[in-house]
Amino acid sequence: MSKQAQPTYPRNTWYVAATAAEVTDKPLGRQICGERMVFYRALEGKMAAVEDFCPHRGAPLSLGRVCEGKLVCGYHGLEMGCDGKTVAMPGQRVRGFPAIKSYPVEERYGFVWVWPGDKDAADAALIPDLQWHDNPEWAYDGGLFHIKADYRLMIDNLMDLTHETYVHASSIGQAEIDETPCKTEVIGDSEVVTSRFMENIEAPPFWKMALRSNGLADDVPVDRWQVCRFTPPSHVLIEVGVAHAGKGGYDAADEHKVYSMVVDFITPETDGSMWYFWGMARKFNPGDASVTAAIKQGQHKIFSEDLEMLELQQRNLEDYPQRQLLKLNIDAGGVQSRKIIERLIDEEKNESRVAALA
């Protein structure tokens, strides 16, 4: 369990812990919300997650192996079940050992989702629906970064794309982003949407490449859109695209536009570090593997630029904790997203107090 006095992330929720491809025939150790976990495939490939802590001598179970669906400690051979209970150990009686913590875990949409909080509250129906997964009209690829920064800084970054003009000037940035006002809406109690629509502009380099890959002219004016959607605990999905100007913009028919969904699953590791699962699902020319590879390479470069900025921002904030930061209208998306996160944390704290008094 995390020792922090004031939690900075909700726990009763689903986080992306890994891609499904990362969990093979070997266990995978990963820290999520301050807790060290180990993920592995039990019988018939079913995903399991327990504390990365052997109850015998405290060794990390992630350094062990999987044998016949059981997690075997790499130190003395203690066998663990996916419920956190000890099963066997060569020459020893261990079934009376206290169980270690196990976690609700689901494999869905190519990701491994984990619920770090109250197991009884875990509901797989709360995992977001990713419409593009295994859909022949879409293509997807992505990657993973470990970033030494507070996960909320990434949410701020993604809910305010004004920075593209400066951080990503050679790929997706352009002056029109600065010149076009953005609109921020809070929908219900669990969604924040920041949108920007630009009309009759030149496409930046990344989008010119996308237009060409879909057989569309890249030397004509376009309408461009960015619609950023935050949902808790820390998911940001961004609708992006361009259409030939005058063809309907966001609502243009597919033959006049290139449209994608930028996928951002941001999972806190600790107060000052995160796992950032990024990717792009596109709804144009889905069968062209070379386009998929080019987009992934371009995204890797773009998000690497964000990584450097965020890590140095984190260092500044740690070195100067007394400094007050300015809030402008472009920050509204991040500010409103943080309010939702803070409300969820407060609700969990209140529930814990009530449970302790019961």
CSV table of C-alpha atoms in Angstrom, one decimal:
chain,number,residue,atom,x,y,z
A,1,MET,CA,0.0,0.0,0.0
A,2,SER,CA,1.1,3.5,-0.7
A,3,LYS,CA,2.4,5.4,2.4
A,4,GLN,CA,1.4,8.8,1.2
A,5,ALA,CA,-0.9,10.8,3.6
A,6,GLN,CA,-2.8,12.6,0.9
A,7,PRO,CA,-3.5,10.4,-2.1
A,8,THR,CA,-3.2,12.0,-5.5
A,9,TYR,CA,-5.1,9.4,-7.4
A,10,PRO,CA,-8.4,7.5,-7.0
A,11,ARG,CA,-8.2,3.7,-6.4
A,12,ASN,CA,-11.7,2.4,-7.0
A,13,THR,CA,-11.4,2.5,-10.7
A,14,TRP,CA,-9.8,0.8,-13.7
A,15,TYR,CA,-6.3,1.7,-14.8
A,16,VAL,CA,-4.4,0.3,-17.8
A,17,ALA,CA,-1.5,-1.6,-16.2
A,18,ALA,CA,0.1,-3.1,-19.4
A,19,THR,CA,-0.6,-4.1,-22.9
A,20,ALA,CA,-1.8,-7.7,-23.3
A,21,ALA,CA,1.3,-8.4,-25.4
A,22,GLU,CA,3.6,-7.5,-22.4
A,23,VAL,CA,2.3,-10.4,-20.3
A,24,THR,CA,3.6,-13.5,-22.0
A,25,ASP,CA,4.8,-16.7,-20.4
A,26,LYS,CA,6.7,-14.8,-17.8
A,27,PRO,CA,5.4,-12.6,-15.0
A,28,LEU,CA,5.5,-8.9,-15.4
A,29,GLY,CA,6.2,-6.6,-12.4
A,30,ARG,CA,4.8,-3.1,-12.4
A,31,GLN,CA,4.0,-0.4,-9.8
A,32,ILE,CA,0.5,1.1,-10.0
A,33,CYS,CA,-0.8,3.8,-7.7
A,34,GLY,CA,2.1,3.2,-5.4
A,35,GLU,CA,1.6,-0.6,-5.1
A,36,ARG,CA,3.9,-3.1,-6.6
A,37,MET,CA,2.0,-5.7,-8.5
A,38,VAL,CA,2.8,-8.7,-10.6
A,39,PHE,CA,0.8,-9.8,-13.6
A,40,TYR,CA,0.8,-13.2,-15.1
A,41,ARG,CA,-1.3,-15.7,-17.1
A,42,ALA,CA,-2.8,-18.5,-15.0
A,43,LEU,CA,-4.5,-21.6,-16.4
A,44,GLU,CA,-5.9,-21.2,-19.9
A,45,GLY,CA,-4.2,-17.8,-20.3
A,46,LYS,CA,-6.4,-16.1,-17.8
A,47,MET,CA,-4.9,-12.9,-16.5
A,48,ALA,CA,-4.1,-12.6,-12.8
A,49,ALA,CA,-2.6,-10.0,-10.6
A,50,VAL,CA,-1.2,-10.2,-7.0
A,51,GLU,CA,1.2,-8.2,-4.8
A,52,ASP,CA,4.8,-8.4,-6.0
A,53,PHE,CA,5.8,-9.8,-2.7
A,54,CYS,CA,6.5,-13.4,-1.7
A,55,PRO,CA,5.1,-14.0,1.8
A,56,HIS,CA,8.1,-16.3,2.6
A,57,ARG,CA,11.0,-13.8,2.5
A,58,GLY,CA,9.6,-10.8,0.7
A,59,ALA,CA,11.2,-11.5,-2.7
A,60,PRO,CA,9.6,-10.0,-5.7
A,61,LEU,CA,7.4,-12.6,-7.4
A,62,SER,CA,8.0,-10.9,-10.7
A,63,LEU,CA,11.4,-12.5,-10.7
A,64,GLY,CA,9.9,-15.9,-10.7
A,65,ARG,CA,8.1,-18.0,-13.3
A,66,VAL,CA,4.7,-19.4,-14.2
A,67,CYS,CA,4.3,-23.2,-14.0
A,68,GLU,CA,0.9,-24.9,-14.7
A,69,GLY,CA,-0.9,-21.7,-14.0
A,70,LYS,CA,0.8,-21.0,-10.6
A,71,LEU,CA,3.2,-18.2,-9.9
A,72,VAL,CA,6.4,-19.7,-8.6
A,73,CYS,CA,8.8,-17.5,-6.6
A,74,GLY,CA,12.2,-17.4,-8.1
A,75,TYR,CA,13.9,-17.4,-4.6
A,76,HIS,CA,12.8,-20.6,-2.9
A,77,GLY,CA,10.1,-22.0,-5.2
A,78,LEU,CA,7.0,-21.0,-3.2
A,79,GLU,CA,3.9,-21.5,-5.4
A,80,MET,CA,1.1,-18.9,-5.3
A,81,GLY,CA,-2.5,-19.1,-6.5
A,82,CYS,CA,-4.1,-16.2,-8.4
A,83,ASP,CA,-6.2,-15.5,-5.2
A,84,GLY,CA,-3.0,-14.6,-3.3
A,85,LYS,CA,-3.0,-17.8,-1.3
A,86,THR,CA,0.1,-20.0,-1.0
A,87,VAL,CA,-0.3,-23.4,-2.7
A,88,ALA,CA,2.9,-25.4,-2.1
A,89,MET,CA,6.7,-25.2,-1.6
A,90,PRO,CA,9.2,-28.0,-2.0
A,91,GLY,CA,9.6,-29.9,1.3
A,92,GLN,CA,7.6,-27.3,3.3
A,93,ARG,CA,4.1,-26.9,4.7
A,94,VAL,CA,2.9,-23.4,3.6
A,95,ARG,CA,-0.8,-23.6,3.1
A,96,GLY,CA,-1.3,-21.8,6.4
A,97,PHE,CA,0.6,-18.7,5.2
A,98,PRO,CA,-1.5,-15.5,5.2
A,99,ALA,CA,-2.6,-14.6,1.7
A,100,ILE,CA,-1.1,-11.6,-0.1
A,101,LYS,CA,-3.3,-9.1,-1.8
A,102,SER,CA,-4.8,-10.0,-5.2
A,103,TYR,CA,-6.3,-7.5,-7.6
A,104,PRO,CA,-9.3,-7.5,-9.9
A,105,VAL,CA,-7.9,-7.6,-13.4
A,106,GLU,CA,-9.4,-7.8,-16.9
A,107,GLU,CA,-7.8,-8.3,-20.3
A,108,ARG,CA,-9.8,-6.3,-22.8
A,109,TYR,CA,-9.1,-4.3,-26.1
A,110,GLY,CA,-5.5,-5.4,-26.1
A,111,PHE,CA,-4.8,-3.9,-22.6
A,112,VAL,CA,-4.6,-5.3,-19.1
A,113,TRP,CA,-6.9,-3.3,-16.7
A,114,VAL,CA,-6.4,-3.4,-13.0
A,115,TRP,CA,-8.5,-2.2,-10.1
A,116,PRO,CA,-6.2,-1.1,-7.2
A,117,GLY,CA,-9.0,-0.4,-4.7
A,118,ASP,CA,-11.8,-2.2,-3.0
A,119,LYS,CA,-12.2,-5.5,-4.8
A,120,ASP,CA,-15.9,-5.7,-4.0
A,121,ALA,CA,-16.5,-2.5,-5.9
A,122,ALA,CA,-14.8,-3.7,-9.1
A,123,ASP,CA,-17.2,-3.8,-12.0
A,124,ALA,CA,-15.9,-4.8,-15.4
A,125,ALA,CA,-18.8,-2.9,-17.1
A,126,LEU,CA,-17.0,0.3,-16.1
A,127,ILE,CA,-14.1,-0.3,-18.5
A,128,PRO,CA,-14.5,2.1,-21.3
A,129,ASP,CA,-15.8,0.8,-24.6
A,130,LEU,CA,-13.1,1.2,-27.4
A,131,GLN,CA,-15.1,1.1,-30.6
A,132,TRP,CA,-12.1,0.8,-32.8
A,133,HIS,CA,-10.7,-2.4,-31.3
A,134,ASP,CA,-10.9,-5.3,-33.8
A,135,ASN,CA,-12.9,-3.2,-36.1
A,136,PRO,CA,-11.9,-3.7,-39.8
A,137,GLU,CA,-12.7,-0.1,-40.5
A,138,TRP,CA,-10.0,1.0,-38.1
A,139,ALA,CA,-6.2,0.5,-37.6
A,140,TYR,CA,-4.4,0.9,-34.3
A,141,ASP,CA,-0.9,0.9,-33.0
A,142,GLY,CA,0.8,2.5,-30.1
A,143,GLY,CA,3.5,2.4,-27.5
A,144,LEU,CA,4.4,2.9,-23.8
A,145,PHE,CA,6.5,5.5,-22.1
A,146,HIS,CA,7.6,5.6,-18.4
A,147,ILE,CA,7.7,9.3,-17.5
A,148,LYS,CA,9.1,10.8,-14.3
A,149,ALA,CA,6.3,13.3,-13.7
A,150,ASP,CA,3.0,13.6,-11.9
A,151,TYR,CA,0.3,11.9,-14.1
A,152,ARG,CA,-1.9,15.0,-13.8
A,153,LEU,CA,0.7,17.0,-15.7
A,154,MET,CA,0.0,14.8,-18.7
A,155,ILE,CA,-3.7,15.3,-18.4
A,156,ASP,CA,-3.1,19.1,-18.3
A,157,ASN,CA,-0.9,18.7,-21.4
A,158,LEU,CA,-3.5,16.7,-23.4
A,159,MET,CA,-6.5,18.8,-22.4
A,160,ASP,CA,-4.7,22.0,-23.7
A,161,LEU,CA,-3.3,21.4,-27.2
A,162,THR,CA,-2.0,25.0,-27.5
A,163,HIS,CA,1.4,23.7,-26.7
A,164,GLU,CA,1.5,21.9,-30.1
A,165,THR,CA,2.5,25.2,-31.8
A,166,TYR,CA,5.7,25.3,-29.7
A,167,VAL,CA,6.6,21.8,-28.6
A,168,HIS,CA,5.6,20.0,-31.8
A,169,ALA,CA,6.3,22.8,-34.4
A,170,SER,CA,7.8,20.4,-37.0
A,171,SER,CA,4.9,17.9,-37.1
A,172,ILE,CA,1.4,18.9,-35.8
A,173,GLY,CA,1.9,22.5,-34.5
A,174,GLN,CA,0.8,25.6,-36.4
A,175,ALA,CA,0.0,29.2,-35.5
A,176,GLU,CA,-3.7,28.7,-36.1
A,177,ILE,CA,-4.0,26.7,-33.0
A,178,ASP,CA,-3.0,29.8,-31.0
A,179,GLU,CA,-5.3,32.0,-33.0
A,180,THR,CA,-8.4,29.8,-32.7
A,181,PRO,CA,-10.2,29.9,-29.3
A,182,CYS,CA,-11.0,26.6,-27.6
A,183,LYS,CA,-14.2,25.7,-25.8
A,184,THR,CA,-14.4,23.7,-22.6
A,185,GLU,CA,-17.5,21.9,-21.4
A,186,VAL,CA,-18.1,19.7,-18.4
A,187,ILE,CA,-20.6,17.0,-19.2
A,188,GLY,CA,-22.4,15.4,-16.2
A,189,ASP,CA,-20.0,14.7,-13.3
A,190,SER,CA,-17.4,12.6,-15.1
A,191,GLU,CA,-16.5,14.1,-18.5
A,192,VAL,CA,-14.6,17.2,-19.7
A,193,VAL,CA,-14.5,18.1,-23.4
A,194,THR,CA,-12.1,20.7,-24.8
A,195,SER,CA,-12.6,21.4,-28.5
A,196,ARG,CA,-11.0,23.6,-31.2
A,197,PHE,CA,-12.2,23.9,-34.8
A,198,MET,CA,-10.0,25.6,-37.4
A,199,GLU,CA,-11.2,26.5,-40.8
A,200,ASN,CA,-9.6,27.1,-44.2
A,201,ILE,CA,-6.0,26.6,-43.1
A,202,GLU,CA,-2.9,24.9,-44.4
A,203,ALA,CA,-2.4,21.3,-43.1
A,204,PRO,CA,0.7,20.8,-40.9
A,205,PRO,CA,3.3,18.2,-42.0
A,206,PHE,CA,1.8,15.3,-40.1
A,207,TRP,CA,-1.6,15.8,-41.6
A,208,LYS,CA,-0.3,16.4,-45.1
A,209,MET,CA,1.3,12.9,-44.8
A,210,ALA,CA,-2.1,11.5,-43.7
A,211,LEU,CA,-3.9,13.2,-46.6
A,212,ARG,CA,-1.5,11.7,-49.1
A,213,SER,CA,-1.8,8.3,-47.6
A,214,ASN,CA,-5.5,8.4,-48.1
A,215,GLY,CA,-5.2,9.5,-51.7
A,216,LEU,CA,-6.2,13.1,-51.0
A,217,ALA,CA,-4.5,16.3,-52.1
A,218,ASP,CA,-2.3,17.8,-49.5
A,219,ASP,CA,-1.8,21.2,-51.1
A,220,VAL,CA,-5.3,22.6,-50.6
A,221,PRO,CA,-6.8,24.4,-47.6
A,222,VAL,CA,-8.3,22.2,-44.9
A,223,ASP,CA,-10.6,22.4,-41.9
A,224,ARG,CA,-9.0,20.9,-38.8
A,225,TRP,CA,-10.4,19.8,-35.5
A,226,GLN,CA,-9.3,18.7,-32.1
A,227,VAL,CA,-11.8,17.3,-29.6
A,228,CYS,CA,-10.2,16.2,-26.3
A,229,ARG,CA,-12.3,14.1,-23.9
A,230,PHE,CA,-11.2,13.4,-20.4
A,231,THR,CA,-12.9,10.6,-18.3
A,232,PRO,CA,-11.8,9.4,-14.9
A,233,PRO,CA,-9.5,8.3,-13.6
A,234,SER,CA,-7.0,9.5,-16.2
A,235,HIS,CA,-8.2,8.6,-19.7
A,236,VAL,CA,-7.9,11.2,-22.5
A,237,LEU,CA,-9.2,10.3,-26.0
A,238,ILE,CA,-8.7,13.0,-28.7
A,239,GLU,CA,-10.6,13.1,-31.9
A,240,VAL,CA,-8.4,14.7,-34.5
A,241,GLY,CA,-8.4,15.1,-38.3
A,242,VAL,CA,-8.6,17.4,-41.3
A,243,ALA,CA,-11.0,17.6,-44.2
A,244,HIS,CA,-10.7,19.5,-47.5
A,245,ALA,CA,-12.1,23.0,-46.7
A,246,GLY,CA,-15.7,23.5,-47.6
A,247,LYS,CA,-16.6,19.7,-47.4
A,248,GLY,CA,-18.2,19.8,-43.9
A,249,GLY,CA,-15.2,19.8,-41.6
A,250,TYR,CA,-15.7,17.4,-38.7
A,251,ASP,CA,-18.8,16.1,-40.3
A,252,ALA,CA,-17.4,15.7,-43.8
A,253,ALA,CA,-17.9,12.4,-45.6
A,254,ASP,CA,-15.0,9.9,-45.3
A,255,GLU,CA,-13.8,10.5,-48.9
A,256,HIS,CA,-13.0,14.1,-48.0
A,257,LYS,CA,-11.1,13.7,-44.7
A,258,VAL,CA,-8.6,11.8,-42.6
A,259,TYR,CA,-9.9,11.1,-39.1
A,260,SER,CA,-8.2,9.5,-36.1
A,261,MET,CA,-8.6,9.0,-32.4
A,262,VAL,CA,-5.5,9.7,-30.3
A,263,VAL,CA,-5.5,7.2,-27.4
A,264,ASP,CA,-4.0,8.2,-24.1
A,265,PHE,CA,-4.2,6.0,-21.0
A,266,ILE,CA,-2.3,7.6,-18.2
A,267,THR,CA,-1.6,5.4,-15.2
A,268,PRO,CA,0.1,6.8,-12.0
A,269,GLU,CA,3.1,4.8,-10.8
A,270,THR,CA,3.9,7.0,-7.8
A,271,ASP,CA,3.2,10.7,-7.0
A,272,GLY,CA,6.0,11.7,-9.3
A,273,SER,CA,5.9,9.1,-12.1
A,274,MET,CA,3.5,7.5,-14.6
A,275,TRP,CA,3.0,4.9,-17.2
A,276,TYR,CA,1.8,6.5,-20.4
A,277,PHE,CA,0.1,4.2,-22.9
A,278,TRP,CA,-0.3,6.1,-26.2
A,279,GLY,CA,-1.5,5.3,-29.6
A,280,MET,CA,-3.6,6.3,-32.6
A,281,ALA,CA,-6.7,4.6,-34.0
A,282,ARG,CA,-7.3,5.8,-37.5
A,283,LYS,CA,-10.4,5.5,-39.7
A,284,PHE,CA,-8.7,5.8,-43.1
A,285,ASN,CA,-6.7,3.4,-45.2
A,286,PRO,CA,-6.7,0.8,-42.4
A,287,GLY,CA,-5.1,-2.0,-44.4
A,288,ASP,CA,-1.9,-0.1,-45.2
A,289,ALA,CA,0.8,-1.4,-42.7
A,290,SER,CA,3.3,1.2,-43.9
A,291,VAL,CA,0.9,4.0,-42.9
A,292,THR,CA,0.4,2.4,-39.5
A,293,ALA,CA,4.2,2.3,-39.0
A,294,ALA,CA,4.7,5.8,-40.2
A,295,ILE,CA,2.1,7.2,-37.8
A,296,LYS,CA,3.5,5.2,-34.9
A,297,GLN,CA,7.0,6.6,-35.7
A,298,GLY,CA,5.6,10.1,-35.9
A,299,GLN,CA,3.7,9.7,-32.6
A,300,HIS,CA,6.8,8.4,-30.9
A,301,LYS,CA,8.7,11.5,-31.9
A,302,ILE,CA,5.8,13.8,-30.8
A,303,PHE,CA,5.3,12.2,-27.4
A,304,SER,CA,9.0,12.1,-26.8
A,305,GLU,CA,9.0,15.8,-27.0
A,306,ASP,CA,6.2,15.9,-24.4
A,307,LEU,CA,8.2,13.5,-22.2
A,308,GLU,CA,11.2,15.8,-22.0
A,309,MET,CA,9.0,18.8,-21.3
A,310,LEU,CA,7.0,17.1,-18.5
A,311,GLU,CA,9.9,15.6,-16.7
A,312,LEU,CA,11.7,19.0,-16.6
A,313,GLN,CA,8.4,20.7,-15.5
A,314,GLN,CA,8.1,18.1,-12.7
A,315,ARG,CA,11.7,18.9,-11.6
A,316,ASN,CA,10.9,22.6,-11.5
A,317,LEU,CA,7.7,22.1,-9.5
A,318,GLU,CA,9.6,19.9,-7.0
A,319,ASP,CA,12.4,22.5,-6.6
A,320,TYR,CA,10.0,25.4,-6.2
A,321,PRO,CA,7.0,24.1,-4.4
A,322,GLN,CA,6.1,27.6,-3.0
A,323,ARG,CA,5.7,29.1,-6.5
A,324,GLN,CA,2.1,29.8,-7.6
A,325,LEU,CA,1.2,28.9,-11.1
A,326,LEU,CA,-0.9,31.0,-13.4
A,327,LYS,CA,-4.2,29.7,-14.8
A,328,LEU,CA,-5.5,31.0,-18.1
A,329,ASN,CA,-8.6,30.2,-20.2
A,330,ILE,CA,-6.6,27.6,-22.2
A,331,ASP,CA,-6.0,25.7,-18.9
A,332,ALA,CA,-9.8,25.1,-18.3
A,333,GLY,CA,-9.8,21.5,-19.6
A,334,GLY,CA,-7.0,20.5,-17.2
A,335,VAL,CA,-8.5,22.4,-14.3
A,336,GLN,CA,-11.9,20.8,-14.7
A,337,SER,CA,-10.4,17.4,-15.1
A,338,ARG,CA,-8.4,17.8,-11.9
A,339,LYS,CA,-11.6,18.8,-10.1
A,340,ILE,CA,-13.2,15.5,-11.0
A,341,ILE,CA,-10.1,13.6,-9.8
A,342,GLU,CA,-10.1,15.5,-6.5
A,343,ARG,CA,-13.9,14.8,-6.0
A,344,LEU,CA,-13.3,11.1,-6.6
A,345,ILE,CA,-10.4,11.1,-4.1
A,346,ASP,CA,-12.5,12.9,-1.5
A,347,GLU,CA,-15.4,10.5,-2.0
A,348,GLU,CA,-13.1,7.5,-1.4
A,349,LYS,CA,-11.7,9.1,1.7
A,350,ASN,CA,-15.2,9.7,3.1
A,351,GLU,CA,-16.2,6.1,2.4
A,352,SER,CA,-13.1,4.9,4.2
A,353,ARG,CA,-14.0,7.0,7.2
A,354,VAL,CA,-17.5,5.6,7.3
A,355,ALA,CA,-16.2,2.1,7.0
A,356,ALA,CA,-13.8,2.6,9.8
A,357,LEU,CA,-16.6,3.8,12.1
A,358,ALA,CA,-19.0,1.0,11.2
